[in-house]
JSON list of C-alpha atoms in Angstrom, two decimals:
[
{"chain": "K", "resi": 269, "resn": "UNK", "atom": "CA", "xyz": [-70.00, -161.55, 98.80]},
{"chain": "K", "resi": 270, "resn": "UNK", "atom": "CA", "xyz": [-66.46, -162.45, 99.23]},
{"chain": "K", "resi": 271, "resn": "UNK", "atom": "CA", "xyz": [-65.84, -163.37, 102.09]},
{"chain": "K", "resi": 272, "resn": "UNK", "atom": "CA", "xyz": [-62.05, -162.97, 102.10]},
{"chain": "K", "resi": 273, "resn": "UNK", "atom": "CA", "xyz": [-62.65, -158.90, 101.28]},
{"chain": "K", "resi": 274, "resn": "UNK", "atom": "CA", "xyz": [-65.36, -158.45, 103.63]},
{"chain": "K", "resi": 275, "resn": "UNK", "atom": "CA", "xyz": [-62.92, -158.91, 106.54]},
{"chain": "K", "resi": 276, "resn": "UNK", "atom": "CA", "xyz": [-61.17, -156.12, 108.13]},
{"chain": "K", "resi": 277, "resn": "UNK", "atom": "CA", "xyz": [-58.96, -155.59, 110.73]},
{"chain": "K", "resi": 278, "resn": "UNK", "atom": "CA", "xyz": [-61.06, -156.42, 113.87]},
{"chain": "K", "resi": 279, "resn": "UNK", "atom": "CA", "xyz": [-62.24, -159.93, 112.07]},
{"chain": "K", "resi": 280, "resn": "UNK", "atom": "CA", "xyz": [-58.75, -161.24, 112.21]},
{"chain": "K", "resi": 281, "resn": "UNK", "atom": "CA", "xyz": [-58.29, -160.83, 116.43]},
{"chain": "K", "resi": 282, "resn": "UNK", "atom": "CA", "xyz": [-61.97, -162.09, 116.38]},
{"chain": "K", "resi": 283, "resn": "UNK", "atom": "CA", "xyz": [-60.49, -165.60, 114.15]},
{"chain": "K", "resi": 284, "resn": "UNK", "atom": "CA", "xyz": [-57.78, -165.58, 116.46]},
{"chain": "K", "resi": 285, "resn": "UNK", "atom": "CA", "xyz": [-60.59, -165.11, 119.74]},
{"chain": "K", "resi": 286, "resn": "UNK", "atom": "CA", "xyz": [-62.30, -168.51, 118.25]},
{"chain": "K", "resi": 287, "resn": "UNK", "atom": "CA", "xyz": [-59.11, -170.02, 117.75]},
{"chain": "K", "resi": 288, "resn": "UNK", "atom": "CA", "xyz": [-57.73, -169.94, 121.28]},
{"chain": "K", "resi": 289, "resn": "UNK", "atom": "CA", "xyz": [-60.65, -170.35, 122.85]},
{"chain": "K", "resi": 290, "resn": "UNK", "atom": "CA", "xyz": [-61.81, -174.04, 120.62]},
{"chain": "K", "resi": 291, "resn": "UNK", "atom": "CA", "xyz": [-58.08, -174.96, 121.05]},
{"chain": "K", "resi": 292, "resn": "UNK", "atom": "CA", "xyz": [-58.94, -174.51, 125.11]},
{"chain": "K", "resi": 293, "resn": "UNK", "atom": "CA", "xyz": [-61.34, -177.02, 124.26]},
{"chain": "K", "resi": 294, "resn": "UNK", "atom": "CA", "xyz": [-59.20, -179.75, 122.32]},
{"chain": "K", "resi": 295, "resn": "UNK", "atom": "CA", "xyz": [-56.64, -178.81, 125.64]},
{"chain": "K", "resi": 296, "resn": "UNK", "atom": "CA", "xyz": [-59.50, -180.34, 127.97]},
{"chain": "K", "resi": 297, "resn": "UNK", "atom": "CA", "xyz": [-60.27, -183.42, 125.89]},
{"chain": "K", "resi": 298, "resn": "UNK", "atom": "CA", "xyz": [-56.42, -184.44, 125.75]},
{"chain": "K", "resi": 299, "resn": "UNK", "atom": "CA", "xyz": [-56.58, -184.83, 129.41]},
{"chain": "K", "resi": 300, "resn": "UNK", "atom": "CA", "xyz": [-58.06, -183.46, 132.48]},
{"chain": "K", "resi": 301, "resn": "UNK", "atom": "CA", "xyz": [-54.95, -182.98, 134.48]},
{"chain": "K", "resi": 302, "resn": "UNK", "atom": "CA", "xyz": [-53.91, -179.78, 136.25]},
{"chain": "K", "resi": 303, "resn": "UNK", "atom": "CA", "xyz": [-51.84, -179.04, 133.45]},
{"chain": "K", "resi": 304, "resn": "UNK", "atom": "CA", "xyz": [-53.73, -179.71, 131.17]},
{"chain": "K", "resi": 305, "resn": "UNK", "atom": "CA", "xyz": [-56.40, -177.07, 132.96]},
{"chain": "K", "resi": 306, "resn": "UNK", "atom": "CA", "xyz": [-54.02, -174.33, 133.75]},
{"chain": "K", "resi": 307, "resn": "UNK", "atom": "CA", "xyz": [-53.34, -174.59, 129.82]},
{"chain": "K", "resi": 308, "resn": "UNK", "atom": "CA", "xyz": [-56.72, -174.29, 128.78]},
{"chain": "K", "resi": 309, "resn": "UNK", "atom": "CA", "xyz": [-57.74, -171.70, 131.42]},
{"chain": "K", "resi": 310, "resn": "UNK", "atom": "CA", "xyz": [-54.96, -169.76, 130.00]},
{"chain": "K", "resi": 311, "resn": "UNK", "atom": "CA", "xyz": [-56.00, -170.17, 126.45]},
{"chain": "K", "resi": 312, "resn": "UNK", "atom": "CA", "xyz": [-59.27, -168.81, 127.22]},
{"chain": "K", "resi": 313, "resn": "UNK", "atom": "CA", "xyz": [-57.37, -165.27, 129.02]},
{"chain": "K", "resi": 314, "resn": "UNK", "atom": "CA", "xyz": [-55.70, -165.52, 126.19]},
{"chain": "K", "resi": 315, "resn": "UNK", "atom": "CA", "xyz": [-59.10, -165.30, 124.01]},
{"chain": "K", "resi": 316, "resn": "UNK", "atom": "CA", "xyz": [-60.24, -162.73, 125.83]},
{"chain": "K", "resi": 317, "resn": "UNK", "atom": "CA", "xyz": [-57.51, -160.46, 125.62]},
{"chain": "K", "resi": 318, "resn": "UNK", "atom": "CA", "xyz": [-58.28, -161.06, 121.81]},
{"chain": "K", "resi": 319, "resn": "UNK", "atom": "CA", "xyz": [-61.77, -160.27, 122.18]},
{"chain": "K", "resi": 320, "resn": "UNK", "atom": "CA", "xyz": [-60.53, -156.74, 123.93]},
{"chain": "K", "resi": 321, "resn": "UNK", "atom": "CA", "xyz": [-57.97, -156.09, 121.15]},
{"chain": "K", "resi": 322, "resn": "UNK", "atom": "CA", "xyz": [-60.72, -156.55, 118.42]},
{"chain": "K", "resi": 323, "resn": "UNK", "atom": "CA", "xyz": [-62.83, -154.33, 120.19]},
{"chain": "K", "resi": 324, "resn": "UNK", "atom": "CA", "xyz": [-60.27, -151.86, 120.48]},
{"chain": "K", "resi": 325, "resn": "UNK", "atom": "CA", "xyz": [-59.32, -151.81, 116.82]},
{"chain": "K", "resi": 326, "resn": "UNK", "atom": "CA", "xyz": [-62.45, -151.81, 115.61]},
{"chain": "K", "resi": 327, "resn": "UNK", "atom": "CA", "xyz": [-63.20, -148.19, 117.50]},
{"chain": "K", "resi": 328, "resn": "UNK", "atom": "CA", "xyz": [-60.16, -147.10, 115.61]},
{"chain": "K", "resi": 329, "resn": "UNK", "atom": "CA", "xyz": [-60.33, -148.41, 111.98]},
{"chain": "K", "resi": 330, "resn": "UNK", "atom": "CA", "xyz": [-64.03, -149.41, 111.44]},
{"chain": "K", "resi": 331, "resn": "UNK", "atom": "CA", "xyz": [-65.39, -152.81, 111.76]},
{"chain": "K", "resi": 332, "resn": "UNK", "atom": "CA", "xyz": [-66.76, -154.48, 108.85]},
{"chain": "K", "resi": 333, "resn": "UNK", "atom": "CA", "xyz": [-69.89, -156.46, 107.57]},
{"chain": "K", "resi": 334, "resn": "UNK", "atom": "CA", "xyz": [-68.76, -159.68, 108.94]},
{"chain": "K", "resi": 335, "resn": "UNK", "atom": "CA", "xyz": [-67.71, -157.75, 112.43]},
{"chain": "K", "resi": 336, "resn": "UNK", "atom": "CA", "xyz": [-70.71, -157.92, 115.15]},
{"chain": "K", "resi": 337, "resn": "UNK", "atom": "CA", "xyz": [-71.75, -161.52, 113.95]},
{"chain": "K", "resi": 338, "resn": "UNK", "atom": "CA", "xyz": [-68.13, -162.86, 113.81]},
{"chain": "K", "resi": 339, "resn": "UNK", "atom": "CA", "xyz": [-67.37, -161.34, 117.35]},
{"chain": "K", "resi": 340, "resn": "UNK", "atom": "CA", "xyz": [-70.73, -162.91, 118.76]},
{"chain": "K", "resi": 341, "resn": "UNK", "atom": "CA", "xyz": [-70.11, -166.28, 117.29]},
{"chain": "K", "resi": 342, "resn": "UNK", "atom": "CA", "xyz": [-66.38, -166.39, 118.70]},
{"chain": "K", "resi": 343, "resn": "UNK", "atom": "CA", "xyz": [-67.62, -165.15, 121.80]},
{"chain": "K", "resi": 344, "resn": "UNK", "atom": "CA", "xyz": [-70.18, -168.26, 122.27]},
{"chain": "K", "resi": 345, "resn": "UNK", "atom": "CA", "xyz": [-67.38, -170.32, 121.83]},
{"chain": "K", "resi": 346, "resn": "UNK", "atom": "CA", "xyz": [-64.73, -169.08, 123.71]},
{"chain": "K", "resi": 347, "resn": "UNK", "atom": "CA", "xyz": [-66.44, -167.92, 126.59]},
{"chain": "K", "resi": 348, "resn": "UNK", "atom": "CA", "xyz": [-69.62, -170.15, 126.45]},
{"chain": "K", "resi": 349, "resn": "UNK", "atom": "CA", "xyz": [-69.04, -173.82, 125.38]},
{"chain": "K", "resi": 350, "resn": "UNK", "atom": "CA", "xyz": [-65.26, -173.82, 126.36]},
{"chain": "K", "resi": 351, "resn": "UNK", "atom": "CA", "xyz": [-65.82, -173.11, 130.00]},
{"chain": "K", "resi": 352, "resn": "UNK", "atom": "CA", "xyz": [-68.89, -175.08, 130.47]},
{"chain": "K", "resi": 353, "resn": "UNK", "atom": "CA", "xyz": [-67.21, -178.18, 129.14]},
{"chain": "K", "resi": 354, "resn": "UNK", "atom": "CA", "xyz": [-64.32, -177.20, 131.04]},
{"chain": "K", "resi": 355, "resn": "UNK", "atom": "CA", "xyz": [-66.03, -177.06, 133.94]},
{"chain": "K", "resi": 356, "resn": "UNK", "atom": "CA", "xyz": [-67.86, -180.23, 133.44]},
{"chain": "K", "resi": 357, "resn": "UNK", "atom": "CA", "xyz": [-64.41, -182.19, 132.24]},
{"chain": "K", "resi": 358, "resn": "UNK", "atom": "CA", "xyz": [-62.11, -180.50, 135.25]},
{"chain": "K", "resi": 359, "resn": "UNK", "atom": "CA", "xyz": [-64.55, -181.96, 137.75]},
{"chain": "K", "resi": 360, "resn": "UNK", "atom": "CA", "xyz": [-65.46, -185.02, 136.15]},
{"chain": "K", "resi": 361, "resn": "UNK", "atom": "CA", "xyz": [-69.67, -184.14, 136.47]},
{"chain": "K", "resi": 362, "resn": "UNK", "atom": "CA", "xyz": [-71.97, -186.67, 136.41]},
{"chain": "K", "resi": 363, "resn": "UNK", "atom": "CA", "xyz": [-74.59, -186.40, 133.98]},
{"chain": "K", "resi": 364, "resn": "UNK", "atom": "CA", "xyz": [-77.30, -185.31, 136.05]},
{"chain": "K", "resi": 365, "resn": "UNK", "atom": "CA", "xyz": [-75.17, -182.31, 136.59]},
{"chain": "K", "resi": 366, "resn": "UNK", "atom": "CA", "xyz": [-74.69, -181.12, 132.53]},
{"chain": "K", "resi": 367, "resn": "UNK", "atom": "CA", "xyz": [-77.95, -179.00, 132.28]},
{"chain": "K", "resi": 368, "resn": "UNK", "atom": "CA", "xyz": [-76.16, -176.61, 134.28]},
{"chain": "K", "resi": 369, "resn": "UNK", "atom": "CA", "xyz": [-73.25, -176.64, 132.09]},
{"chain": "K", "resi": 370, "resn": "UNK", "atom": "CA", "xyz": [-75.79, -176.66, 128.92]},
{"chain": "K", "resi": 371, "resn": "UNK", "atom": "CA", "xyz": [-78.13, -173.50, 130.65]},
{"chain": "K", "resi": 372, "resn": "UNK", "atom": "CA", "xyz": [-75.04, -171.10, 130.84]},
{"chain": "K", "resi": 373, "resn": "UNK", "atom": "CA", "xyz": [-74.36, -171.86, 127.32]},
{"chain": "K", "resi": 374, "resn": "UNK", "atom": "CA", "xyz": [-78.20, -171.41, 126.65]},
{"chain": "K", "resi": 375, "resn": "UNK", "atom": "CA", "xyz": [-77.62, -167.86, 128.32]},
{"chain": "K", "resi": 376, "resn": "UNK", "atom": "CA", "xyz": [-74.44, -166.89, 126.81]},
{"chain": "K", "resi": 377, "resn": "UNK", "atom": "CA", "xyz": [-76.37, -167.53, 123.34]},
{"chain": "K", "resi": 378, "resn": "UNK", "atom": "CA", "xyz": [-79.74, -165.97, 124.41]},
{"chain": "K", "resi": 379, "resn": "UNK", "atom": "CA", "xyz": [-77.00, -162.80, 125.91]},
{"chain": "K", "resi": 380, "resn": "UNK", "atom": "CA", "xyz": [-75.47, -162.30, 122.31]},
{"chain": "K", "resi": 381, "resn": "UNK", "atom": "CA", "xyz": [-78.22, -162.58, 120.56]},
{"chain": "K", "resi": 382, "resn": "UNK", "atom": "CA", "xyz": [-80.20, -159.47, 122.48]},
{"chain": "K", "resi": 383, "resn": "UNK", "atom": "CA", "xyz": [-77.17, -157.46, 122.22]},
{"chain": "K", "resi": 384, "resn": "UNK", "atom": "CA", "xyz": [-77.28, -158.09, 118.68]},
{"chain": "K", "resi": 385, "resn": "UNK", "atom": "CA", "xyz": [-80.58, -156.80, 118.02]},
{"chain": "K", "resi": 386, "resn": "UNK", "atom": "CA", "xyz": [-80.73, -154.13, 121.15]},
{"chain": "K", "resi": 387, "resn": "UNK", "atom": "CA", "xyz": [-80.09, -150.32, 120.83]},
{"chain": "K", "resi": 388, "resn": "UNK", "atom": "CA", "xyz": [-76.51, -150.08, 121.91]},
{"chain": "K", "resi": 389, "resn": "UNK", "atom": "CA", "xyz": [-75.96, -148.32, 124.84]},
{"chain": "K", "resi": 390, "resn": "UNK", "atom": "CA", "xyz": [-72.71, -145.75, 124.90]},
{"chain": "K", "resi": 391, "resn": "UNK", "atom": "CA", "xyz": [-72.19, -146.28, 128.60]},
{"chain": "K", "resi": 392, "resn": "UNK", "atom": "CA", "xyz": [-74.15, -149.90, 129.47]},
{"chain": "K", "resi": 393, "resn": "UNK", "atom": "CA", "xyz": [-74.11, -153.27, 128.84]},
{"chain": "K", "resi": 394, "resn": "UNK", "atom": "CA", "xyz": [-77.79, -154.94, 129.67]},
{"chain": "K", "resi": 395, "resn": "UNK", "atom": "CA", "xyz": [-77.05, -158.04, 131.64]},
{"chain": "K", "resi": 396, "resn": "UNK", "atom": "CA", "xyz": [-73.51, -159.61, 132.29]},
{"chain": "K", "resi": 397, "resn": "UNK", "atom": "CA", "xyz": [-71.54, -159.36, 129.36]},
{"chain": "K", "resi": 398, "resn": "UNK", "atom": "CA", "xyz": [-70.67, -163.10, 128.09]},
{"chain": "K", "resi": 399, "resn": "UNK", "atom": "CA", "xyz": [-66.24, -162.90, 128.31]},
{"chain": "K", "resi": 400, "resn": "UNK", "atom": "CA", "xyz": [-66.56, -161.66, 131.94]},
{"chain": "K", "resi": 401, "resn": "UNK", "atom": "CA", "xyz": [-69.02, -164.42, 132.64]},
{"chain": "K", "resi": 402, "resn": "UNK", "atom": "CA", "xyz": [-66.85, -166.55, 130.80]},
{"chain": "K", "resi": 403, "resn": "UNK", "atom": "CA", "xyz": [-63.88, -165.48, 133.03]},
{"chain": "K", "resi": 404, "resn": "UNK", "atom": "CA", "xyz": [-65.30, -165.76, 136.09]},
{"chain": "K", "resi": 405, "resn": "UNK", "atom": "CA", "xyz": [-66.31, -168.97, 135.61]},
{"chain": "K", "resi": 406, "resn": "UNK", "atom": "CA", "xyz": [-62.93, -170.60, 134.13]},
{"chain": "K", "resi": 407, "resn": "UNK", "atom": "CA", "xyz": [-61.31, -168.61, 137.09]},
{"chain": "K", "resi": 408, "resn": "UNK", "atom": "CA", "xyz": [-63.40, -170.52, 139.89]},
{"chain": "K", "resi": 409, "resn": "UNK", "atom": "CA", "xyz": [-61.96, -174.00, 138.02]},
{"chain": "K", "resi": 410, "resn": "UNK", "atom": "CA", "xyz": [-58.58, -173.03, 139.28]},
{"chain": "K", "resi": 411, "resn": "UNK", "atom": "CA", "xyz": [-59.66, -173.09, 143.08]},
{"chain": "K", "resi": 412, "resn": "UNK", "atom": "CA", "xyz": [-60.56, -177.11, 142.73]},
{"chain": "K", "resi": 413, "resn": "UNK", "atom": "CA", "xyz": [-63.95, -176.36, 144.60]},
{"chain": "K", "resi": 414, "resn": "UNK", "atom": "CA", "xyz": [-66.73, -178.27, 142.05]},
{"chain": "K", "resi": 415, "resn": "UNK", "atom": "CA", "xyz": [-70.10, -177.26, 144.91]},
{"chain": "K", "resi": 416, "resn": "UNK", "atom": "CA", "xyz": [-68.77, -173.44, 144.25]},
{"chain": "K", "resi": 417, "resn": "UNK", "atom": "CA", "xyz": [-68.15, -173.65, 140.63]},
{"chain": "K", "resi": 418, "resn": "UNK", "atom": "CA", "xyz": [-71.55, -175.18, 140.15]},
{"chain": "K", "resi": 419, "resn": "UNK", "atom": "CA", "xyz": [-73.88, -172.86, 141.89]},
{"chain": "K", "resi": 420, "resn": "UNK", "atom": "CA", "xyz": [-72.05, -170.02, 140.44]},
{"chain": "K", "resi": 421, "resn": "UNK", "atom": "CA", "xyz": [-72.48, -171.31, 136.74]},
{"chain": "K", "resi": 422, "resn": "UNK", "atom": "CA", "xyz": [-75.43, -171.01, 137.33]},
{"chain": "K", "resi": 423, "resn": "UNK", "atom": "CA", "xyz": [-75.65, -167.43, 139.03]},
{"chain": "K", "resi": 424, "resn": "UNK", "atom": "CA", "xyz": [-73.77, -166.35, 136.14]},
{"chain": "K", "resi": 425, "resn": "UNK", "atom": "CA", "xyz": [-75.81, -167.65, 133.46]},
{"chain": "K", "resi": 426, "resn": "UNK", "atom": "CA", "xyz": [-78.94, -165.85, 134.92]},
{"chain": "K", "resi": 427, "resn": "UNK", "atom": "CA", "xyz": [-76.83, -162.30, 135.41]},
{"chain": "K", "resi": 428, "resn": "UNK", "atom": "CA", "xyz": [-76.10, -163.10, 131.40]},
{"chain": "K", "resi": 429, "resn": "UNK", "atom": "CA", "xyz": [-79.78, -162.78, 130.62]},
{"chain": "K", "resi": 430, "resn": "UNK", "atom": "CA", "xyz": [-80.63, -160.22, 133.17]},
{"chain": "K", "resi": 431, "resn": "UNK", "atom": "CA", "xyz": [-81.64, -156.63, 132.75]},
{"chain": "K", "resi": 432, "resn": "UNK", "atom": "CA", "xyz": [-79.34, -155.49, 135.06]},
{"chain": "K", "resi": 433, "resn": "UNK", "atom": "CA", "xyz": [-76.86, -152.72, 133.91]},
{"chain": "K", "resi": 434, "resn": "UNK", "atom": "CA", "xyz": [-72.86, -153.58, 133.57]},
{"chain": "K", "resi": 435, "resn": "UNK", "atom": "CA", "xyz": [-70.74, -150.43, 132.97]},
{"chain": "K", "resi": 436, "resn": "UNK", "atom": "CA", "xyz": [-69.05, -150.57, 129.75]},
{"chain": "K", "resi": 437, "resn": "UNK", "atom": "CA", "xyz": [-64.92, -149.87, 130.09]},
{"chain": "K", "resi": 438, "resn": "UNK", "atom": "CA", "xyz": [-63.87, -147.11, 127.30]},
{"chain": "K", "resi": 439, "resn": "UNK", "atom": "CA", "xyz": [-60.78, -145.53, 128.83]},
{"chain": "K", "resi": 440, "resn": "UNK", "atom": "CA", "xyz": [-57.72, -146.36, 127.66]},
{"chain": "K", "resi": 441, "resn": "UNK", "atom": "CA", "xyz": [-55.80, -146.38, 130.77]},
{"chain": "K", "resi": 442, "resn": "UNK", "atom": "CA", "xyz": [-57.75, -148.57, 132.49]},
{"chain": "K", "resi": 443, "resn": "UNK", "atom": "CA", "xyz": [-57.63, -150.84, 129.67]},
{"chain": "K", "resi": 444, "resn": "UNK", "atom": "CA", "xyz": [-54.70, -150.83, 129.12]},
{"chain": "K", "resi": 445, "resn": "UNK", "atom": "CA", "xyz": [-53.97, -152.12, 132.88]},
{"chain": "K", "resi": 446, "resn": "UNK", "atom": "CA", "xyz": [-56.71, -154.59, 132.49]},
{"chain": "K", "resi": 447, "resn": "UNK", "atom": "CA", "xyz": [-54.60, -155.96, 129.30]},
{"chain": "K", "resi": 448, "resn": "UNK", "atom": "CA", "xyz": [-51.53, -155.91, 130.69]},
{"chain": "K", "resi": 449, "resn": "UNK", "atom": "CA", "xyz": [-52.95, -157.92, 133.92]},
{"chain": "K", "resi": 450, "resn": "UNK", "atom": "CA", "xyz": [-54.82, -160.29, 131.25]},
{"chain": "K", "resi": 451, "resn": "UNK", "atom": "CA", "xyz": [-51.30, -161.15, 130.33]},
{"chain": "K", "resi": 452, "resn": "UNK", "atom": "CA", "xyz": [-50.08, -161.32, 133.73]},
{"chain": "K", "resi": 453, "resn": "UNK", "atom": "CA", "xyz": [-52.58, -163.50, 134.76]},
{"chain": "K", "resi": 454, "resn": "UNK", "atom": "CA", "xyz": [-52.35, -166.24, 132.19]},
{"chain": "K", "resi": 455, "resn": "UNK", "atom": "CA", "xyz": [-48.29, -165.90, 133.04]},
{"chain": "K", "resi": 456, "resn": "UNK", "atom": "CA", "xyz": [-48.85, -166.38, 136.46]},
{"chain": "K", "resi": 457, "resn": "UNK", "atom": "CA", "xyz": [-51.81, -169.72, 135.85]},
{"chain": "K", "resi": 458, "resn": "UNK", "atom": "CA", "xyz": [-49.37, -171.19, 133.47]},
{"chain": "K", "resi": 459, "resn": "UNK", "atom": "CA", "xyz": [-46.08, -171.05, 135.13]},
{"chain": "K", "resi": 460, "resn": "UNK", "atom": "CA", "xyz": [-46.74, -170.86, 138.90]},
{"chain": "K", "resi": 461, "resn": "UNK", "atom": "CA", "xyz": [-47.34, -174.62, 140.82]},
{"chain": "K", "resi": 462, "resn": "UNK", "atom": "CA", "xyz": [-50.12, -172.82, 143.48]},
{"chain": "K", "resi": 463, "resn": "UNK", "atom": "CA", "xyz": [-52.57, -170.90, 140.80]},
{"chain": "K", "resi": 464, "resn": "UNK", "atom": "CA", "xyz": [-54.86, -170.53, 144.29]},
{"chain": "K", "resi": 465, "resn": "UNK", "atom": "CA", "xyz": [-53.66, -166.75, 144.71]},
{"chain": "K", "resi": 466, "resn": "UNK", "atom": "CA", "xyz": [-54.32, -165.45, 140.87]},
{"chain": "K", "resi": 467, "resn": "UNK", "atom": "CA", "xyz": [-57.43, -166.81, 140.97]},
{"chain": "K", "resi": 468, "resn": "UNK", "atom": "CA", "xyz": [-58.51, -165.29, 144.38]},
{"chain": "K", "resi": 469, "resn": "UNK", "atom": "CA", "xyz": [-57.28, -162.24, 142.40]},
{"chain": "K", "resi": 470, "resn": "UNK", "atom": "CA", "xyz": [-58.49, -162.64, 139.11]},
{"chain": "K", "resi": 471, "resn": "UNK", "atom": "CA", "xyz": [-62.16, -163.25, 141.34]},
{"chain": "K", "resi": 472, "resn": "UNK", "atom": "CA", "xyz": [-61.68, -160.39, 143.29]},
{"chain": "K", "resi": 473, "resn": "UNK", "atom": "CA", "xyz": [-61.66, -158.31, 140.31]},
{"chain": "K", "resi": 474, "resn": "UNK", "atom": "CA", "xyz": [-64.62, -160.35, 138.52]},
{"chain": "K", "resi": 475, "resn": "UNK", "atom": "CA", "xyz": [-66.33, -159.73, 141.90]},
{"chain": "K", "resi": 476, "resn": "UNK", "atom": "CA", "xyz": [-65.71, -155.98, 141.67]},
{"chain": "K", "resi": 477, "resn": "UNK", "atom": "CA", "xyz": [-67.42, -155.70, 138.36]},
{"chain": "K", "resi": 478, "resn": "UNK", "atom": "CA", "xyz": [-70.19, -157.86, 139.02]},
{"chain": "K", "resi": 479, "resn": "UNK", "atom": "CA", "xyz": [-71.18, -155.66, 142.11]},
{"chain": "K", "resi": 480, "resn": "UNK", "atom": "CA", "xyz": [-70.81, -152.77, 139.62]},
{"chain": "K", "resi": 481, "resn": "UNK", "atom": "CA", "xyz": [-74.42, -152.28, 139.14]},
{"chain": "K", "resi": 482, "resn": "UNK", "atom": "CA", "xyz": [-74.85, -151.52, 142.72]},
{"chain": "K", "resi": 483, "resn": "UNK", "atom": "CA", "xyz": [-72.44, -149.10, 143.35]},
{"chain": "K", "resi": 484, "resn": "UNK", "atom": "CA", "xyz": [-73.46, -147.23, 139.71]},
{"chain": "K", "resi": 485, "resn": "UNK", "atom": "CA", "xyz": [-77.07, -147.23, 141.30]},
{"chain": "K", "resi": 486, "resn": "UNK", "atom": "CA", "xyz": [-76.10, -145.71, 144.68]},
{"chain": "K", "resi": 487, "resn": "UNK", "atom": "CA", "xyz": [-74.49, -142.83, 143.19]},
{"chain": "K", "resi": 488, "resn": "UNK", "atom": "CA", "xyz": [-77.33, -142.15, 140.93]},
{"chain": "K", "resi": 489, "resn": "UNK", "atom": "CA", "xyz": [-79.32, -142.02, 143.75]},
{"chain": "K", "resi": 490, "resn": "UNK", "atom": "CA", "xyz": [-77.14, -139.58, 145.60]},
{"chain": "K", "resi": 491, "resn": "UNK", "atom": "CA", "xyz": [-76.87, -137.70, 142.85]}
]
């Protein structure tokens, strides 16, 4: 196979989704100072705007061969390793503290790889999809609290490998809000001194999805 003509559309915002979200993690090595982590929190926003747009285009023109694999891969990086090591670089963890960091990327790989091989649901994702995880978790860097970050690494990881049900967002309005508040957000990290506020927001929203299943449950019960 060539590998150059298997790739279509979708692959190339998928190359750019592994892109930002390794360069997030070269930003973190450089140094670990608040710059430096606004950057690479912003870089990995960035990614997953990337990961929506390939999404997006690939409902429209097709995805490819290369497509579902390529978009898993670039997911494990960009919204497995990078925030883990983020996480684990921002707040200086000692090394009794890493299996946490290594068990969400465990997850995040064990998530992918059942989605890969599952019966796709039109409607559901099973368990915590891996970029909202991801999100969440390079969010909660931004509030400078390590014992919450920690514990909720770890919360996330086992919602990643759950059963439970997260809805899956197909209309275009609302993502197209969601996109243009990506953008917002990583505006607002990278060029505001007190990132406190966007990341209570960008939580608050996280939040809201995460408590999805719930509220999808009660009003199948009421139905």
């Amino acid at each position: 196979m060539n590998i150059l003509r298997a790739l279509r559309p979708p692959d190339l915002f998928t190359m750019l989704n592994i892109a930002l979200g390794f360069a997030a993690t070269l930003v973190i090595c450089e140094s670990q100072s608040l710059d430096m982590v606004k950057a690479a929190v912003v870089l990995i926003i960035l990614a997953a705007a990337a990961d929506g747009l390939d999404g997006f285009v690939a409902r429209k023109k097709g995805s490819g061969p290369l497509g579902a694999n390529l978009d898993s891969l670039a997911d494990l990086v960009s919204f497995g390793a990078a925030p883990a090591f983020l996480v684990v670089q921002a707040f200086s963890l000692p090394l009794q503290i890493w299996p946490a960091a290594i068990f969400f990327v465990i997850c995040g790989a064990l998530r992918l790889a059942r989605f890969n091989i599952s019966n796709k649901s039109v409607q559901l994702f099973e368990g915590l999809p891996i970029p909202a995880a991801g999100m969440a978790l390079s969010a909660s860097v931004l509030l400078w609290r390590p014992g919450l970050t920690v514990p909720l690494m770890l919360i996330l990881a086992l919602l990643m490998i759950s059963s439970i049900p997260y809805p899956k967002i197909r209309d275009k309005k609302v993502l197209s809000i969601l996109g243009l508040f990506t953008i917002a957000a990583a505006w607002a990290v990278f060029f505001q001194s007190n990132t406190i506020y966007t990341a209570i927001l960008l939580g608050a929203l996280i939040i809201m999805y995460l408590l999805s299943p719930v509220v999808i449950s009660r009003l199948q019960k009421g139905k």
